[in-house]
Coordinates of C-alpha atoms and ligand atoms in Angstrom, one line a residue:
M1 CA -88.5 -62.4 -65.4
S2 CA -91.8 -62.6 -62.6
L3 CA -95.2 -63.4 -63.8
F4 CA -96.6 -59.4 -62.5
E5 CA -93.4 -58.1 -65.3
Q6 CA -94.5 -60.2 -67.5
T7 CA -98.2 -59.0 -67.5
L8 CA -96.4 -55.3 -66.8
Q9 CA -94.8 -56.3 -70.4
Q10 CA -98.1 -57.0 -72.1
M11 CA -99.2 -54.3 -70.4
E12 CA -96.2 -52.0 -72.4
T13 CA -96.1 -53.2 -75.6
A14 CA -99.8 -52.4 -76.2
A15 CA -99.6 -49.1 -74.1
N16 CA -96.8 -48.1 -76.7
L17 CA -99.4 -49.0 -79.2
M18 CA -101.5 -47.0 -78.5
G19 CA -100.5 -44.5 -76.8
L20 CA -101.9 -44.7 -73.1
T21 CA -100.7 -41.9 -70.9
D22 CA -97.6 -42.0 -68.9
D23 CA -99.8 -41.1 -66.0
A24 CA -102.3 -44.4 -66.7
R25 CA -99.0 -46.2 -66.8
R26 CA -97.5 -45.6 -63.5
I27 CA -101.0 -45.9 -62.0
L28 CA -102.0 -49.4 -63.8
E29 CA -97.9 -50.7 -62.4
H30 CA -98.7 -50.5 -59.1
P31 CA -102.0 -52.7 -57.4
E32 CA -103.9 -49.9 -55.7
K33 CA -103.8 -52.7 -52.6
I34 CA -102.2 -55.1 -51.1
L35 CA -103.2 -57.5 -47.8
Q36 CA -100.9 -60.0 -46.5
V37 CA -102.3 -62.0 -43.9
S38 CA -101.2 -64.9 -41.7
I39 CA -104.0 -67.5 -40.8
P40 CA -103.7 -69.6 -37.8
V41 CA -105.7 -73.2 -38.6
R42 CA -106.5 -75.8 -36.0
M43 CA -105.7 -79.4 -37.6
D44 CA -107.5 -82.8 -37.0
D45 CA -104.6 -83.8 -34.8
G46 CA -105.5 -81.1 -32.7
S47 CA -102.1 -78.8 -33.8
I48 CA -101.9 -75.7 -34.8
R49 CA -100.3 -75.4 -38.8
V50 CA -100.2 -71.1 -40.1
F51 CA -100.8 -70.4 -43.4
E52 CA -99.8 -67.6 -45.8
G53 CA -102.6 -66.2 -47.7
Y54 CA -102.1 -62.6 -49.9
R55 CA -105.1 -60.5 -51.5
V56 CA -104.1 -58.4 -53.9
Q57 CA -106.8 -55.4 -55.7
H58 CA -105.1 -54.4 -59.0
S59 CA -107.6 -52.0 -59.7
T60 CA -111.3 -50.4 -58.8
I61 CA -111.1 -47.3 -60.9
R62 CA -114.5 -49.6 -63.4
G63 CA -116.2 -51.2 -60.0
P64 CA -115.3 -53.5 -57.2
A65 CA -112.3 -55.4 -57.9
K66 CA -112.8 -58.8 -58.9
G67 CA -110.9 -62.5 -59.0
G68 CA -110.8 -65.7 -57.8
I69 CA -109.3 -67.3 -54.8
R70 CA -105.8 -70.2 -56.3
Y71 CA -105.0 -72.6 -52.8
A72 CA -101.4 -74.1 -54.0
N73 CA -98.9 -75.1 -53.0
Q74 CA -97.3 -72.4 -55.2
V75 CA -98.8 -69.0 -54.4
D76 CA -96.7 -66.0 -53.4
L77 CA -97.3 -62.1 -53.6
D78 CA -96.0 -61.6 -56.9
E79 CA -98.6 -64.7 -59.0
V80 CA -101.0 -63.1 -56.8
K81 CA -100.1 -59.5 -58.5
A82 CA -99.7 -61.0 -61.6
L83 CA -103.4 -62.4 -61.4
A84 CA -105.0 -59.5 -59.9
A85 CA -103.7 -57.0 -63.0
W86 CA -104.7 -60.0 -65.6
M87 CA -108.0 -59.5 -63.6
T88 CA -108.4 -55.7 -64.4
I89 CA -107.8 -55.9 -68.3
K90 CA -110.0 -59.4 -68.5
C91 CA -112.6 -56.8 -67.1
A92 CA -112.0 -54.2 -69.4
V93 CA -111.7 -56.4 -72.5
V94 CA -115.3 -58.0 -71.8
G95 CA -116.7 -54.8 -70.7
I96 CA -118.0 -55.5 -67.5
P97 CA -118.2 -52.6 -64.5
L98 CA -115.6 -54.8 -62.2
G99 CA -112.0 -53.9 -61.7
G100 CA -109.5 -56.6 -61.2
G101 CA -108.3 -58.7 -57.8
K102 CA -107.3 -62.4 -57.1
G103 CA -106.5 -64.1 -53.6
G104 CA -104.7 -67.0 -52.8
V105 CA -102.8 -69.6 -49.8
K106 CA -99.6 -71.4 -50.3
V107 CA -101.4 -74.6 -49.3
T108 CA -101.7 -78.0 -50.9
A109 CA -104.9 -78.4 -50.6
K110 CA -105.8 -82.2 -51.5
D111 CA -103.5 -82.8 -48.6
L112 CA -106.0 -81.5 -45.8
S113 CA -109.3 -83.4 -44.5
Q114 CA -113.4 -81.6 -45.5
A115 CA -112.9 -80.1 -41.8
E116 CA -109.0 -78.3 -42.0
L117 CA -109.9 -76.7 -45.2
E118 CA -113.4 -75.0 -44.0
R119 CA -111.5 -73.7 -41.0
L120 CA -108.9 -72.3 -43.1
T121 CA -111.3 -71.2 -45.4
R122 CA -113.6 -69.5 -42.7
G123 CA -109.4 -67.9 -41.1
Y124 CA -109.1 -66.6 -44.8
I125 CA -111.8 -64.2 -45.3
K126 CA -112.3 -63.4 -41.9
A127 CA -108.8 -62.6 -41.9
I128 CA -109.6 -60.9 -45.8
A129 CA -113.4 -59.4 -44.8
P130 CA -112.0 -55.7 -44.0
I131 CA -111.1 -55.5 -47.5
I132 CA -113.9 -57.3 -50.0
G133 CA -117.9 -57.1 -49.8
P134 CA -120.4 -56.8 -52.9
K135 CA -119.4 -53.4 -53.9
K136 CA -115.7 -53.3 -52.7
D137 CA -113.6 -57.2 -54.0
V138 CA -115.5 -60.4 -55.1
P139 CA -113.5 -63.4 -54.9
A140 CA -114.4 -66.5 -56.7
P141 CA -113.2 -70.2 -57.6
D142 CA -109.8 -70.7 -59.1
M143 CA -107.5 -73.5 -59.0
Y144 CA -108.2 -75.8 -56.0
T145 CA -111.0 -74.2 -55.0
N146 CA -114.6 -75.1 -55.3
P147 CA -118.4 -74.2 -54.7
Q148 CA -118.1 -75.7 -51.4
I149 CA -115.3 -73.5 -50.7
M150 CA -117.0 -70.4 -51.8
A151 CA -120.4 -71.4 -49.5
W152 CA -118.2 -71.5 -46.5
A153 CA -116.9 -68.0 -47.6
A154 CA -120.3 -66.5 -48.4
D155 CA -121.3 -68.2 -44.8
E156 CA -118.4 -67.0 -42.9
F157 CA -119.0 -63.5 -44.3
S158 CA -122.7 -62.8 -43.4
Q159 CA -122.0 -64.2 -40.3
L160 CA -119.1 -61.4 -39.5
Q161 CA -121.7 -58.8 -41.4
G162 CA -124.8 -60.3 -39.3
E163 CA -126.7 -60.6 -43.1
N164 CA -126.5 -62.3 -45.2
T165 CA -124.2 -61.0 -48.3
L166 CA -124.5 -63.6 -50.6
G167 CA -123.4 -61.3 -53.1
V168 CA -119.5 -61.3 -51.3
V169 CA -117.9 -64.3 -53.2
T170 CA -119.1 -66.3 -56.6
G171 CA -119.1 -69.4 -57.8
K172 CA -121.1 -70.4 -55.0
P173 CA -123.6 -74.0 -55.4
L174 CA -126.9 -72.8 -56.2
A175 CA -128.1 -73.9 -53.5
V176 CA -126.9 -70.5 -51.9
G177 CA -127.4 -68.5 -54.5
G178 CA -124.9 -69.2 -57.1
S179 CA -125.9 -68.8 -60.9
I180 CA -127.3 -71.1 -62.9
G181 CA -124.2 -71.6 -64.8
R182 CA -121.3 -70.5 -63.8
D183 CA -119.8 -74.1 -63.1
S184 CA -119.3 -74.8 -67.4
A185 CA -119.1 -70.5 -68.0
T186 CA -115.3 -70.4 -68.6
A187 CA -115.7 -73.6 -70.8
Q188 CA -118.9 -72.0 -72.3
G189 CA -117.5 -68.4 -73.2
S190 CA -114.2 -69.9 -74.7
I191 CA -116.2 -71.9 -77.0
Y192 CA -118.7 -68.9 -78.4
V193 CA -115.0 -66.9 -79.0
F194 CA -113.9 -70.0 -80.4
E195 CA -116.1 -70.7 -82.7
K196 CA -117.5 -66.9 -83.7
Y197 CA -113.2 -66.8 -84.3
L198 CA -113.6 -69.4 -86.7
A199 CA -116.9 -68.0 -88.3
T200 CA -114.5 -64.8 -89.0
T201 CA -111.8 -65.9 -90.2
G202 CA -113.0 -69.0 -92.1
L203 CA -110.9 -71.3 -90.0
K204 CA -111.5 -74.6 -90.2
V205 CA -110.9 -77.1 -87.3
K206 CA -112.0 -80.9 -87.2
T207 CA -108.9 -81.9 -84.5
A208 CA -108.2 -80.8 -81.1
V209 CA -106.0 -81.6 -77.9
V210 CA -106.9 -80.0 -74.7
Q211 CA -104.4 -79.4 -72.1
G212 CA -105.9 -79.8 -68.3
F213 CA -108.8 -81.2 -67.7
G214 CA -109.5 -80.0 -64.9
N215 CA -112.9 -77.6 -64.2
A216 CA -112.4 -75.4 -67.1
G217 CA -110.4 -78.7 -69.5
S218 CA -113.2 -80.6 -69.5
F219 CA -116.3 -78.6 -69.8
L220 CA -114.5 -77.9 -72.4
A221 CA -113.9 -80.9 -73.6
Q222 CA -117.2 -82.2 -73.3
F223 CA -118.4 -78.8 -75.5
L224 CA -116.2 -80.2 -77.9
V225 CA -117.6 -83.5 -78.6
E226 CA -121.1 -81.8 -78.8
K227 CA -119.5 -79.2 -82.0
G228 CA -118.8 -81.9 -83.4
I229 CA -114.8 -81.8 -82.7
T230 CA -112.7 -85.1 -82.4
V231 CA -110.4 -84.4 -79.3
L232 CA -107.8 -86.3 -80.0
G233 CA -105.6 -86.1 -76.0
V234 CA -105.9 -84.6 -73.2
S235 CA -104.0 -84.0 -70.0
D236 CA -103.3 -83.5 -66.6
S237 CA -100.4 -83.2 -64.6
N238 CA -99.8 -86.6 -64.4
G239 CA -99.5 -87.3 -68.2
G240 CA -101.6 -86.7 -71.0
I241 CA -103.3 -89.1 -73.7
Y242 CA -103.7 -89.1 -77.4
N243 CA -105.4 -91.5 -80.2
E244 CA -104.6 -90.5 -83.3
K245 CA -108.8 -91.1 -84.3
G246 CA -110.0 -89.2 -81.1
V247 CA -110.6 -90.3 -77.2
D248 CA -113.7 -90.8 -75.9
V249 CA -114.4 -87.7 -73.5
A250 CA -116.8 -89.1 -71.3
Q251 CA -114.9 -92.5 -70.4
V252 CA -111.6 -90.1 -69.4
K253 CA -113.8 -88.1 -67.5
E254 CA -115.1 -91.3 -65.4
V255 CA -111.7 -92.4 -65.7
K256 CA -110.3 -89.5 -64.1
T257 CA -113.1 -88.9 -61.5
Q258 CA -112.6 -93.1 -60.4
S259 CA -108.7 -92.9 -60.7
G260 CA -107.4 -89.5 -59.9
S261 CA -105.5 -89.4 -63.6
V262 CA -106.5 -89.8 -67.4
Q263 CA -103.3 -91.7 -68.0
N264 CA -105.6 -94.9 -66.5
Y265 CA -107.9 -94.5 -69.8
T266 CA -106.5 -97.5 -72.0
D267 CA -107.5 -96.6 -75.9
A268 CA -105.0 -93.9 -76.0
L269 CA -101.3 -93.6 -75.9
K270 CA -99.8 -92.4 -72.8
V271 CA -97.7 -89.0 -73.5
S272 CA -95.4 -86.7 -71.8
N273 CA -97.1 -83.3 -71.0
E274 CA -94.5 -82.2 -72.9
D275 CA -95.1 -84.2 -76.0
L276 CA -98.9 -83.9 -75.9
L277 CA -98.5 -80.1 -77.1
A278 CA -96.7 -81.3 -79.5
M279 CA -99.0 -83.5 -81.1
P280 CA -100.8 -83.4 -84.2
C281 CA -104.5 -81.4 -84.0
D282 CA -106.2 -78.5 -85.5
V283 CA -106.4 -76.1 -82.2
L284 CA -104.5 -76.9 -78.8
F285 CA -106.4 -75.7 -76.0
L286 CA -104.6 -74.3 -72.9
A287 CA -106.5 -75.0 -69.6
A288 CA -104.1 -75.9 -67.2
K289 CA -101.5 -73.1 -65.5
E290 CA -99.4 -70.4 -66.3
N291 CA -96.0 -70.8 -68.0
E292 CA -96.8 -73.9 -70.0
V293 CA -96.1 -72.9 -73.2
R294 CA -92.4 -71.7 -73.3
H295 CA -89.3 -70.9 -76.1
D296 CA -88.1 -73.9 -75.9
N297 CA -91.5 -76.0 -76.3
A298 CA -92.9 -73.1 -78.7
E299 CA -91.3 -74.9 -81.5
S300 CA -93.0 -77.8 -81.6
I301 CA -96.4 -76.7 -81.9
K302 CA -98.4 -78.1 -84.7
A303 CA -101.8 -76.5 -84.0
K304 CA -102.9 -73.8 -86.4
L305 CA -105.1 -72.2 -83.3
I306 CA -104.0 -71.7 -79.9
V307 CA -107.1 -71.2 -77.3
E308 CA -105.8 -70.1 -73.7
L309 CA -108.0 -71.2 -71.2
A310 CA -105.1 -70.8 -68.8
N311 CA -104.1 -67.7 -67.2
G312 CA -101.4 -66.9 -68.7
P313 CA -100.3 -70.3 -69.8
T314 CA -97.9 -68.9 -72.8
T315 CA -94.9 -67.0 -71.9
I316 CA -93.4 -63.9 -74.2
E317 CA -91.1 -65.1 -75.8
A318 CA -93.4 -68.4 -76.7
D319 CA -95.7 -65.7 -77.8
R320 CA -92.9 -64.4 -79.7
I321 CA -92.1 -67.6 -81.5
L322 CA -96.0 -68.5 -82.1
A323 CA -96.9 -64.9 -84.2
S324 CA -93.2 -66.1 -86.1
K325 CA -94.9 -69.9 -87.4
K326 CA -98.2 -67.4 -87.7
I327 CA -100.0 -69.9 -85.5
N328 CA -102.7 -68.0 -83.5
V329 CA -103.7 -67.4 -79.7
I330 CA -106.7 -66.2 -78.7
P331 CA -105.9 -65.0 -75.3
D332 CA -107.1 -65.8 -72.1
I333 CA -107.9 -62.5 -70.8
L334 CA -110.8 -62.8 -73.5
A335 CA -111.3 -66.6 -74.2
N336 CA -111.4 -67.5 -70.2
A337 CA -113.5 -64.6 -69.1
G338 CA -116.5 -66.5 -69.5
G339 CA -116.0 -67.6 -65.9
V340 CA -115.9 -64.0 -64.6
V341 CA -118.4 -62.7 -66.9
V342 CA -120.9 -65.2 -65.5
S343 CA -119.5 -64.8 -61.9
Y344 CA -120.8 -60.9 -62.6
F345 CA -123.9 -61.7 -64.1
E346 CA -123.6 -63.8 -59.9
L347 CA -123.2 -61.0 -58.6
V348 CA -126.1 -59.1 -60.4
Q349 CA -128.3 -61.4 -59.2
N350 CA -127.5 -61.7 -55.5
E351 CA -127.8 -57.8 -55.0
A352 CA -131.5 -58.5 -56.5
N353 CA -132.2 -61.5 -55.0
F354 CA -133.5 -61.9 -58.5
Y355 CA -132.3 -65.2 -59.9
W356 CA -132.2 -65.9 -63.7
S357 CA -133.0 -69.2 -66.5
K358 CA -130.0 -70.6 -68.1
D359 CA -131.6 -69.6 -71.1
E360 CA -131.2 -65.9 -69.7
V361 CA -127.7 -66.7 -68.7
Q362 CA -125.9 -68.7 -71.5
T363 CA -127.9 -65.9 -74.3
R364 CA -126.0 -62.6 -72.4
L365 CA -123.2 -64.6 -72.2
K366 CA -122.9 -65.3 -75.6
E367 CA -123.7 -61.6 -76.7
I368 CA -120.8 -59.9 -74.1
M369 CA -118.5 -62.6 -75.3
E370 CA -118.3 -62.3 -79.0
T371 CA -118.6 -58.3 -79.0
A372 CA -115.8 -58.6 -76.9
L373 CA -113.9 -60.9 -79.9
D374 CA -115.5 -58.4 -82.4
G375 CA -113.6 -55.3 -80.2
V376 CA -110.6 -57.3 -80.3
F377 CA -110.9 -57.9 -84.1
E378 CA -112.0 -54.2 -84.8
A379 CA -108.4 -52.7 -82.2
Q380 CA -106.2 -55.1 -84.1
Q381 CA -107.5 -53.7 -87.5
R382 CA -107.3 -50.3 -86.6
C383 CA -103.7 -50.6 -85.9
N384 CA -102.9 -52.7 -88.7
N385 CA -104.6 -49.6 -90.8
L386 CA -102.1 -47.3 -89.3
T387 CA -98.9 -49.2 -90.5
K388 CA -100.7 -49.4 -94.5
D389 CA -100.0 -45.6 -94.2
S390 CA -97.7 -45.4 -92.2
E391 CA -93.7 -45.5 -91.9
D392 CA -94.3 -47.2 -88.8
T393 CA -93.8 -50.1 -88.9
A394 CA -95.0 -50.8 -84.5
C395 CA -98.2 -51.4 -85.4
E396 CA -97.5 -54.6 -88.8
N397 CA -99.2 -58.1 -87.0
V398 CA -100.7 -57.0 -83.7
T399 CA -101.4 -59.7 -82.0
L400 CA -104.3 -60.6 -80.6
R401 CA -103.4 -60.6 -77.2
Q402 CA -101.4 -56.7 -78.0
A403 CA -105.1 -55.8 -79.6
A404 CA -107.4 -57.3 -76.2
F405 CA -105.0 -55.6 -73.8
M406 CA -105.3 -52.4 -76.2
C407 CA -109.1 -52.8 -76.0
A408 CA -109.0 -52.8 -72.4
L409 CA -106.5 -50.0 -71.6
E410 CA -108.8 -47.8 -73.7
K411 CA -111.7 -48.3 -70.9
I412 CA -109.8 -48.5 -68.2
E413 CA -108.1 -45.0 -69.1
A414 CA -111.1 -43.6 -70.0
A415 CA -112.6 -44.3 -66.3
M416 CA -109.3 -43.0 -65.0
R417 CA -109.8 -40.2 -67.3
F418 CA -113.5 -39.5 -66.0
R419 CA -112.9 -40.4 -62.6
G420 CA -110.9 -37.1 -62.8
K421 CA -107.7 -39.8 -61.5
I422 CA -105.5 -38.7 -64.3
Ligands
LIG501 P1 -108.5 -77.4 -61.9 O1 -107.5 -77.3 -60.3 O2 -109.3 -77.4 -62.0 O3 -107.2 -78.0 -63.1 C1 -105.9 -77.7 -63.6 C2 -106.2 -78.9 -64.4 O4 -104.6 -79.3 -65.4 C3 -105.9 -80.1 -63.9 O5 -106.6 -81.1 -63.9 C4 -104.3 -81.3 -63.3 O6 -104.1 -81.8 -63.1 C5 -103.7 -79.9 -64.8 N1 -102.6 -79.4 -64.6 C6 -101.8 -78.9 -64.1 N2 -100.4 -78.8 -64.3 C7 -100.5 -79.7 -65.5 C8 -99.4 -79.9 -66.5 N3 -98.2 -79.3 -66.4 N4 -99.6 -80.3 -67.6 C9 -101.4 -80.4 -67.6 N5 -102.4 -80.6 -67.0 C10 -101.7 -80.4 -65.8 O7 -108.5 -75.4 -62.4 P2 -109.3 -75.0 -63.3 O8 -110.5 -74.3 -62.6 O9 -110.0 -75.4 -64.2 O10 -107.7 -74.3 -63.9 C11 -107.3 -74.2 -64.9 C12 -107.2 -73.0 -65.1 O11 -108.1 -71.8 -66.4 C13 -106.5 -72.2 -64.1 O12 -104.4 -71.1 -65.3 C14 -107.0 -71.4 -64.0 O13 -106.9 -69.7 -63.3 C15 -107.7 -70.6 -65.6 N6 -109.6 -70.6 -64.9 C16 -110.1 -71.3 -64.9 C17 -111.3 -70.4 -64.4 C18 -112.8 -71.3 -63.8 O14 -113.3 -70.9 -63.8 N7 -112.2 -72.7 -63.4 C19 -112.0 -69.4 -65.0 C20 -110.8 -68.3 -65.3 C21 -109.1 -69.3 -66.0

């Protein structure tokens, strides 16, 4: 099943549970706009290479499209459509007035020099300029894109407009209109949700494993240590490390920066990515990429709780297995929404040309994330109560993912109705 089909299936399950109208379903099954571009780039050796890029706007019914740009070799239209649709849902789950979009360029970013990356970024932005802008569609960083790339993007778009238009992208450096706290926002947001989840359910957690040690995963591991949780293992694309007494996260970060892989950290067992998922721990954080927990490895997971910082890390079959093992999953569309929430703050600050303190960013982020989790728990409860009072068992054991989709779809459907689209 393709990633986009998987997204539609997740939507369909929740749509059935909440009784979403057929009209709304039909609209959401199709992205509003798809732009495919070819980007010719002069390479450092004088040759021209042409890269394939996409920008997909899944829905703008609740506001301008919002979603990252990914520079990765596996990028294709199906992946970008799926990620754009998740952004529509994610923005609605946390209640920020934005829609869903996503972009991607098929490239192995680490094979390009800085100058080539800059030319690629300027070329991509020029190609998608007609459909982006602070009131239309606002890209941000995603896998293998970063604040420097966003600064080039904002500069290129501003040159094309003939005026400073910094709010065209978010995730910029502080020196050019970035927001305090954007770099760690995804991890910070997931911590707020995670702590609220523990407070609400009474689950006790002492140890964690973190899959993926990039932007999201490395900030997360540091925050966990600050919260007194022992990080037993982490991994990157080369493999994982695990020590039942815990790893020194600051040192792992140092080793990763110096040598390129967490596997060069010496005070731990080297394990494969696959094995790391099965190691004993209380909570497993998934912060690498999509489809990492599947039907063939979900059974071996021993954690009591999974928190998804990556987008789409758990397949639909794996979700069923985890539910049958009573392992709760705080889903991506809620757990990793901190990034898009602070991106929204950045857009608001750019448009007002007035910047907030760290305290203001964190207080507002915490409130939004906690309120979103409350809403998801309420939707879950509402659905479970329905089952108690009826013969219909469809609502039995609604997962947090299904409940989060239900919350989002209710808001999206309301916007469609008020705007006269359905
Ligand atoms: P990143 O490129 O900085 O980090 C990804 C990390 O995962 C790297 O350490 C990489 O080596 C590792 N990795 C790749 N394949 C792996 C595997 N099979 N097993 C273990 N590790 C593996 O990317 P990021 O920005 O941290 O994003 C990670 C995930 O979080 C992506 O799915 C992204 O879409 C999602 N996400 C990120 C943000 C954000 O603000 N950075 C926001 C929302 C969602």
